[in-house]
Amino acid sequence: MSTAAATISKTPFHKYWVILSTRTQEDMAYRANYVFGAIFRFLPLVTLIFLWYAVYQARKAGGGDLTIRGMTFQDMITYNVLMYVARGFSSVPGTTSDISKDIKDGLLNRYLIKPINYLWYQVMYRLAHKLVFWYVALFTFPPIFFLMRHYFSHTPTLLEWGTFVISLFTAFSIGMLFCSIIGMLAFWFLEISTFLFVIMMIEFFLSGQMIPLNILPASMQPFLTFSPFGYEGYWPCMILMGKVPQTQLPQLLGIGFLWVGVFYLISLVIWKMGLKRYSAVGG
Amino acid sequence: MGRYIRLTGLMMKNCLIREMQFKTNFLVRLLTEFMWLGMQFIYIGVIYGQTNSIVGWSMWQMVVLAGTNHVITQLFEALFYDNCIRLTDQIRQGDLDFNLIKPINTQFLVSLRYTDYSSIANSTIGLGVIIFALNKLSVTVGWGDAFLFAALVVNSVLIYYTMLFTLSVWTFWIGRSNNLMELYWQFGQFSRYPGDIYPWLIRAMLKTVIPMLIVSNFPAGVLIHKLESGWIFYGFAMGISFLIFTVWIWQKGLQRYRSASS
């Protein structure tokens, strides 16, 4: 055991530390898999750049405005690049299906008899994924960012950097909690995998991965500001791009934290209620 | 030959019987793909909210392209996608044995074993979209063009098949290839928009090594008269060459197959 682990072992966090470190080692064994994914993940950027370039060129030719809702062509590309960073925190692939499978197949038993909290176990599990993801990204992201440097027109202030980092924490928390809650619906519904796809698509759209949310109709904007999904992608990107007025930053962070709190409470309640219904099939 | 046609019929019938046992599943999958198509239209709508024409393509022409792409990807997913995914598992876990001992061409069997009927239903929705958009463009399509379109769609489905099948066969060499499968989704991105948005080098690549522009762009081009006839022959030639390549790589891969627990 390393020294860091030894110090931690004296605290109640010890068991979660063990989960985190073993899971990380396990994932590291498959890092080639990650590297492959990490490189090809950027392929859609090629299409995005040329598509938006064509759109802005067409506007220019038509003598139209060179910004779309305050976003230049450079901004549009920066937004899509930063989205990779935000999603690197908020996306926790497999969480929902793993949790629902554990519940459906009665695999939850093996966790219930252990002195650990299942939800915290899941958090550690996903955190390990994220650690390996970012370890690999340490090598794959910088070259991409270097290639794209001409698109970054805004130098973020210290305040923006700080808010951005906090918003990434919010992004991970919301992503993790939301996926857990959906996964726990398996306590009530036996087959959720198809329903899951619909939810994922709504999340994909409302988090701004497809289109920056400010381009959507003005009538939708109040709803989009208060929806939790924007905090999984759109807001972190816009904050670092300097597109959010300084005065609005505290309000944004506040709403983000509020959603983390709300989702946390919902997950606790659903867990409690769900366990009462849990039939431990096949146990 | 008759044997293969009869067997295809039997496998499809067998899948239809299985499908009918899970009717809600069928409906939900229909709904989700329908939503995905709807989201693509929102995207097109948002983009054309900013300008009337992109590299000479009007909105409804773009919708014809999106519809064509939907027909092709859905037909591909109906016939081949599941089979390719299953193939990687079979290779890794050594389950290929059961297919190898059957008295029929193994590539044929593993490629066409399962059919996904909800995707077939979905491809007809794509066809509806194309007809609607052509109507908006006041374009009438003659029998010749319609036939050519159908042939190029089949060609595109086969190109998708050759690409994903090759990726699956890769498992013989590298043992694990979840992320290779993701490539299908990443590459698919290239066939969704007009080839004209790309600079010549990327366009050339997308017509040769990664032939994603032959998919969608070619058949849609026939309908809206944006494809020169020379390209049509080129498209078919590429489709056939890729198909021959898969036969070769499959044989190569099989030589590396280690079977199960031996």
CSV table of N, CA, C and O in Angstrom, one decimal, chain A residues 1 42-43 90 98 129 168 176 190 205 214 219 227 236 240 243-244 266:
chain,number,residue,atom,x,y,z
A,1,MET,N,0.8,-1.2,0.0
A,1,MET,CA,0.0,0.0,0.0
A,1,MET,C,0.9,1.2,0.0
A,1,MET,O,1.9,1.3,0.7
A,42,PHE,N,-12.6,12.8,-31.5
A,42,PHE,CA,-12.5,14.2,-32.0
A,42,PHE,C,-12.9,14.2,-33.5
A,42,PHE,O,-13.0,15.3,-34.1
A,43,LEU,N,-13.2,13.1,-34.1
A,43,LEU,CA,-13.5,13.1,-35.5
A,43,LEU,C,-14.7,14.0,-35.9
A,43,LEU,O,-14.7,14.7,-36.8
A,90,SER,N,-19.0,15.4,-17.0
A,90,SER,CA,-20.4,15.1,-16.7
A,90,SER,C,-20.9,13.8,-17.3
A,90,SER,O,-21.9,13.3,-16.8
A,98,ASP,N,-25.7,-0.2,-15.5
A,98,ASP,CA,-25.1,-1.0,-14.5
A,98,ASP,C,-26.0,-1.1,-13.3
A,98,ASP,O,-26.2,-2.1,-12.7
A,129,HIS,N,-13.0,5.7,-13.5
A,129,HIS,CA,-13.1,5.8,-14.9
A,129,HIS,C,-12.6,7.2,-15.4
A,129,HIS,O,-11.9,7.3,-16.3
A,168,LEU,N,-17.3,22.5,-13.3
A,168,LEU,CA,-17.0,21.1,-13.7
A,168,LEU,C,-17.4,20.1,-12.6
A,168,LEU,O,-17.9,19.0,-12.9
A,176,MET,N,-23.6,12.4,-12.6
A,176,MET,CA,-23.6,11.1,-11.8
A,176,MET,C,-24.9,10.9,-11.1
A,176,MET,O,-25.5,9.8,-11.1
A,190,LEU,N,-39.3,-3.0,-14.8
A,190,LEU,CA,-38.3,-4.1,-15.1
A,190,LEU,C,-37.4,-3.8,-16.3
A,190,LEU,O,-36.2,-4.0,-16.3
A,205,PHE,N,-29.6,16.8,-25.9
A,205,PHE,CA,-30.0,18.0,-26.5
A,205,PHE,C,-30.0,19.2,-25.6
A,205,PHE,O,-29.5,20.2,-25.8
A,214,ASN,N,-28.1,29.0,-26.5
A,214,ASN,CA,-28.5,30.3,-26.8
A,214,ASN,C,-29.0,30.5,-28.2
A,214,ASN,O,-29.7,31.5,-28.5
A,219,SER,N,-38.0,32.1,-26.5
A,219,SER,CA,-39.1,31.7,-25.6
A,219,SER,C,-38.6,30.5,-24.7
A,219,SER,O,-39.2,30.2,-23.6
A,227,SER,N,-33.0,24.6,-16.3
A,227,SER,CA,-32.9,23.1,-16.4
A,227,SER,C,-31.6,22.7,-15.9
A,227,SER,O,-30.6,23.3,-16.1
A,236,PRO,N,-20.6,25.4,-18.3
A,236,PRO,CA,-19.2,25.4,-18.2
A,236,PRO,C,-18.5,26.0,-19.4
A,236,PRO,O,-17.5,26.8,-19.3
A,240,LEU,N,-16.2,29.7,-19.5
A,240,LEU,CA,-14.8,29.9,-19.8
A,240,LEU,C,-14.6,30.7,-21.1
A,240,LEU,O,-13.6,31.3,-21.3
A,243,LYS,N,-18.7,34.3,-22.0
A,243,LYS,CA,-20.0,34.7,-22.6
A,243,LYS,C,-21.0,35.0,-21.5
A,243,LYS,O,-22.2,35.3,-21.8
A,244,VAL,N,-20.6,34.7,-20.2
A,244,VAL,CA,-21.6,34.9,-19.1
A,244,VAL,C,-21.1,36.2,-18.4
A,244,VAL,O,-20.0,36.3,-17.9
A,266,ILE,N,-33.2,13.5,-3.9
A,266,ILE,CA,-34.1,12.5,-4.7
A,266,ILE,C,-33.5,11.2,-4.7
A,266,ILE,O,-34.1,10.1,-4.5
